[in-house]
Amino acid sequence: MDDTPDPADFMATPHLFRHKYDIDTIISALCTGQPGTLNTGAGTYPLESLPQTYLAESFSHPSFTKLPATTQQAVQTLVQTCPLANLPNHFGTPHGDWLRERIKDAALEWLDSHNLIPPSMRHVPRHIRSLNAPVKKVTIA
């Protein structure tokens, strides 16, 4: 008897990672100020909004000091004056995009803690992926 799996059964395998989500959906949910849920292809997960203090803590991120002074000032002003729920309105600006990346860090941390990152995406440890890591290039001759 042949033990080769039937290709037609591939999608029915329990080993297939079936979670489906968009990182922007999670980023938006983290900014709402209200609890919500993330519905994936394999279940529903409760998702709490970030506390407003999370943004103030982002000033200690190593990349903050590498921002131009005008962007640093704009980030500080935005954090002090903008409610978390209104922050997505500022994405697309240098200071808004920098804050979006800090929220994305929290989103990826949340996904990782709930085992929602596919094994194929876990090849680089989270603490190594940062804006300060040097970019490595591979040249194929």
mmCIF file of C-alpha atoms in Angstrom:
data_model
loop_
_atom_site.group_PDB
_atom_site.id
_atom_site.type_symbol
_atom_site.label_atom_id
_atom_site.label_comp_id
_atom_site.label_asym_id
_atom_site.label_seq_id
_atom_site.Cartn_x
_atom_site.Cartn_y
_atom_site.Cartn_z
ATOM 1 C CA MET A 1 0.000 0.000 0.000
ATOM 2 C CA ASP A 2 1.294 3.474 -0.938
ATOM 3 C CA ASP A 3 1.594 5.927 2.025
ATOM 4 C CA THR A 4 2.017 8.979 -0.223
ATOM 5 C CA PRO A 5 -0.552 11.622 0.787
ATOM 6 C CA ASP A 6 -3.210 12.410 -1.765
ATOM 7 C CA PRO A 7 -2.563 15.971 -3.075
ATOM 8 C CA ALA A 8 -6.310 16.586 -2.991
ATOM 9 C CA ASP A 9 -6.202 16.182 0.813
ATOM 10 C CA PHE A 10 -3.464 18.789 1.289
ATOM 11 C CA MET A 11 -5.836 21.580 2.322
ATOM 12 C CA ALA A 12 -7.515 19.302 4.876
ATOM 13 C CA THR A 13 -4.307 18.541 6.767
ATOM 14 C CA PRO A 14 -4.267 19.585 10.438
ATOM 15 C CA HIS A 15 -0.670 20.764 9.932
ATOM 16 C CA LEU A 16 -1.622 23.652 7.675
ATOM 17 C CA PHE A 17 -1.402 27.007 9.465
ATOM 18 C CA ARG A 18 -4.909 28.367 8.913
ATOM 19 C CA HIS A 19 -4.852 31.715 10.704
ATOM 20 C CA LYS A 20 -5.739 34.603 8.417
ATOM 21 C CA TYR A 21 -5.446 38.262 9.410
ATOM 22 C CA ASP A 22 -4.092 41.559 8.176
ATOM 23 C CA ILE A 23 -1.523 43.307 10.386
ATOM 24 C CA ASP A 24 -3.282 46.632 9.725
ATOM 25 C CA THR A 25 -6.472 45.174 11.217
ATOM 26 C CA ILE A 26 -4.563 44.375 14.397
ATOM 27 C CA ILE A 27 -2.854 47.780 14.468
ATOM 28 C CA SER A 28 -6.249 49.482 14.132
ATOM 29 C CA ALA A 29 -7.726 47.307 16.892
ATOM 30 C CA LEU A 30 -4.840 48.185 19.218
ATOM 31 C CA CYS A 31 -5.656 51.878 18.689
ATOM 32 C CA THR A 32 -9.432 51.778 19.274
ATOM 33 C CA GLY A 33 -9.447 52.343 23.009
ATOM 34 C CA GLN A 34 -11.938 49.474 23.335
ATOM 35 C CA PRO A 35 -11.645 45.703 23.623
ATOM 36 C CA GLY A 36 -12.249 43.769 20.432
ATOM 37 C CA THR A 37 -11.662 40.426 18.789
ATOM 38 C CA LEU A 38 -9.498 39.068 16.024
ATOM 39 C CA ASN A 39 -11.270 36.525 13.863
ATOM 40 C CA THR A 40 -8.901 34.200 12.035
ATOM 41 C CA GLY A 41 -9.484 31.179 9.852
ATOM 42 C CA ALA A 42 -9.009 29.006 12.920
ATOM 43 C CA GLY A 43 -10.660 30.874 15.747
ATOM 44 C CA THR A 44 -11.498 34.096 17.548
ATOM 45 C CA TYR A 45 -9.097 35.821 19.928
ATOM 46 C CA PRO A 46 -9.806 38.670 22.383
ATOM 47 C CA LEU A 47 -7.759 41.768 21.613
ATOM 48 C CA GLU A 48 -7.321 44.627 24.098
ATOM 49 C CA SER A 49 -6.485 48.146 22.987
ATOM 50 C CA LEU A 50 -3.105 49.553 23.994
ATOM 51 C CA PRO A 51 -3.059 51.923 26.967
ATOM 52 C CA GLN A 52 -2.403 55.567 26.079
ATOM 53 C CA THR A 53 0.821 55.326 28.111
ATOM 54 C CA TYR A 54 2.224 52.854 25.564
ATOM 55 C CA LEU A 55 3.003 55.695 23.175
ATOM 56 C CA ALA A 56 4.886 57.697 25.809
ATOM 57 C CA GLU A 57 6.994 54.618 26.531
ATOM 58 C CA SER A 58 7.985 54.533 22.853
ATOM 59 C CA PHE A 59 10.371 57.457 23.445
ATOM 60 C CA SER A 60 12.773 54.949 25.000
ATOM 61 C CA HIS A 61 12.912 52.945 21.757
ATOM 62 C CA PRO A 62 16.498 52.981 20.408
ATOM 63 C CA SER A 63 15.413 54.360 17.032
ATOM 64 C CA PHE A 64 13.814 57.471 18.559
ATOM 65 C CA THR A 65 17.152 59.225 19.028
ATOM 66 C CA LYS A 66 18.004 58.510 15.392
ATOM 67 C CA LEU A 67 14.996 60.458 14.122
ATOM 68 C CA PRO A 68 15.558 63.998 12.852
ATOM 69 C CA ALA A 69 14.919 66.587 15.581
ATOM 70 C CA THR A 70 11.809 67.883 13.804
ATOM 71 C CA THR A 71 10.335 64.378 13.627
ATOM 72 C CA GLN A 72 11.173 63.751 17.304
ATOM 73 C CA GLN A 73 9.336 66.936 18.231
ATOM 74 C CA ALA A 74 6.364 65.992 16.032
ATOM 75 C CA VAL A 75 6.223 62.522 17.647
ATOM 76 C CA GLN A 76 6.276 64.045 21.140
ATOM 77 C CA THR A 77 3.583 66.577 20.261
ATOM 78 C CA LEU A 78 1.399 63.879 18.702
ATOM 79 C CA VAL A 79 1.727 61.602 21.737
ATOM 80 C CA GLN A 80 0.862 64.462 24.099
ATOM 81 C CA THR A 81 -2.123 65.779 22.138
ATOM 82 C CA CYS A 82 -3.627 62.927 20.142
ATOM 83 C CA PRO A 83 -5.892 60.264 21.631
ATOM 84 C CA LEU A 84 -4.784 56.770 20.697
ATOM 85 C CA ALA A 85 -8.006 56.223 18.721
ATOM 86 C CA ASN A 86 -7.134 59.163 16.422
ATOM 87 C CA LEU A 87 -3.554 58.075 15.809
ATOM 88 C CA PRO A 88 -4.299 56.153 12.567
ATOM 89 C CA ASN A 89 -5.316 59.499 11.029
ATOM 90 C CA HIS A 90 -1.629 60.483 11.241
ATOM 91 C CA PHE A 91 -0.232 57.387 9.548
ATOM 92 C CA GLY A 92 1.394 58.438 6.301
ATOM 93 C CA THR A 93 3.427 61.204 7.945
ATOM 94 C CA PRO A 94 6.990 60.607 9.176
ATOM 95 C CA HIS A 95 6.021 60.982 12.844
ATOM 96 C CA GLY A 96 2.793 58.992 12.442
ATOM 97 C CA ASP A 97 4.554 56.206 10.590
ATOM 98 C CA TRP A 98 7.231 55.968 13.274
ATOM 99 C CA LEU A 99 4.502 55.547 15.899
ATOM 100 C CA ARG A 100 2.732 53.036 13.637
ATOM 101 C CA GLU A 101 5.896 50.930 13.675
ATOM 102 C CA ARG A 102 5.910 50.974 17.491
ATOM 103 C CA ILE A 103 2.281 49.800 17.472
ATOM 104 C CA LYS A 104 3.198 47.191 14.876
ATOM 105 C CA ASP A 105 5.885 45.961 17.309
ATOM 106 C CA ALA A 106 3.134 45.503 19.902
ATOM 107 C CA ALA A 107 0.919 43.758 17.336
ATOM 108 C CA LEU A 108 3.685 41.305 16.413
ATOM 109 C CA GLU A 109 4.401 40.690 20.084
ATOM 110 C CA TRP A 110 0.700 39.975 20.655
ATOM 111 C CA LEU A 111 0.578 37.620 17.655
ATOM 112 C CA ASP A 112 3.687 35.823 18.868
ATOM 113 C CA SER A 113 2.308 35.436 22.403
ATOM 114 C CA HIS A 114 -0.879 33.875 20.983
ATOM 115 C CA ASN A 115 1.041 31.550 18.642
ATOM 116 C CA LEU A 116 -0.461 33.259 15.586
ATOM 117 C CA ILE A 117 2.739 33.699 13.601
ATOM 118 C CA PRO A 118 3.194 30.918 11.059
ATOM 119 C CA PRO A 119 6.242 28.698 11.580
ATOM 120 C CA SER A 120 7.599 29.873 8.223
ATOM 121 C CA MET A 121 7.716 33.435 9.580
ATOM 122 C CA ARG A 122 9.538 32.539 12.814
ATOM 123 C CA HIS A 123 12.938 32.106 11.166
ATOM 124 C CA VAL A 124 14.289 35.356 12.636
ATOM 125 C CA PRO A 125 14.010 35.772 16.419
ATOM 126 C CA ARG A 126 11.884 38.803 17.325
ATOM 127 C CA HIS A 127 14.600 40.480 19.412
ATOM 128 C CA ILE A 128 16.919 40.500 16.385
ATOM 129 C CA ARG A 129 14.377 42.187 14.083
ATOM 130 C CA SER A 130 14.763 45.866 14.819
ATOM 131 C CA LEU A 131 15.390 49.137 13.094
ATOM 132 C CA ASN A 132 18.916 49.105 14.512
ATOM 133 C CA ALA A 133 19.896 45.767 13.010
ATOM 134 C CA PRO A 134 22.259 46.141 10.076
ATOM 135 C CA VAL A 135 20.810 45.183 6.730
ATOM 136 C CA LYS A 136 22.571 42.171 5.298
ATOM 137 C CA LYS A 137 22.714 41.789 1.554
ATOM 138 C CA VAL A 138 23.361 38.600 -0.326
ATOM 139 C CA THR A 139 25.040 38.817 -3.689
ATOM 140 C CA ILE A 140 24.554 35.936 -6.070
ATOM 141 C CA ALA A 141 27.166 35.848 -8.775
#
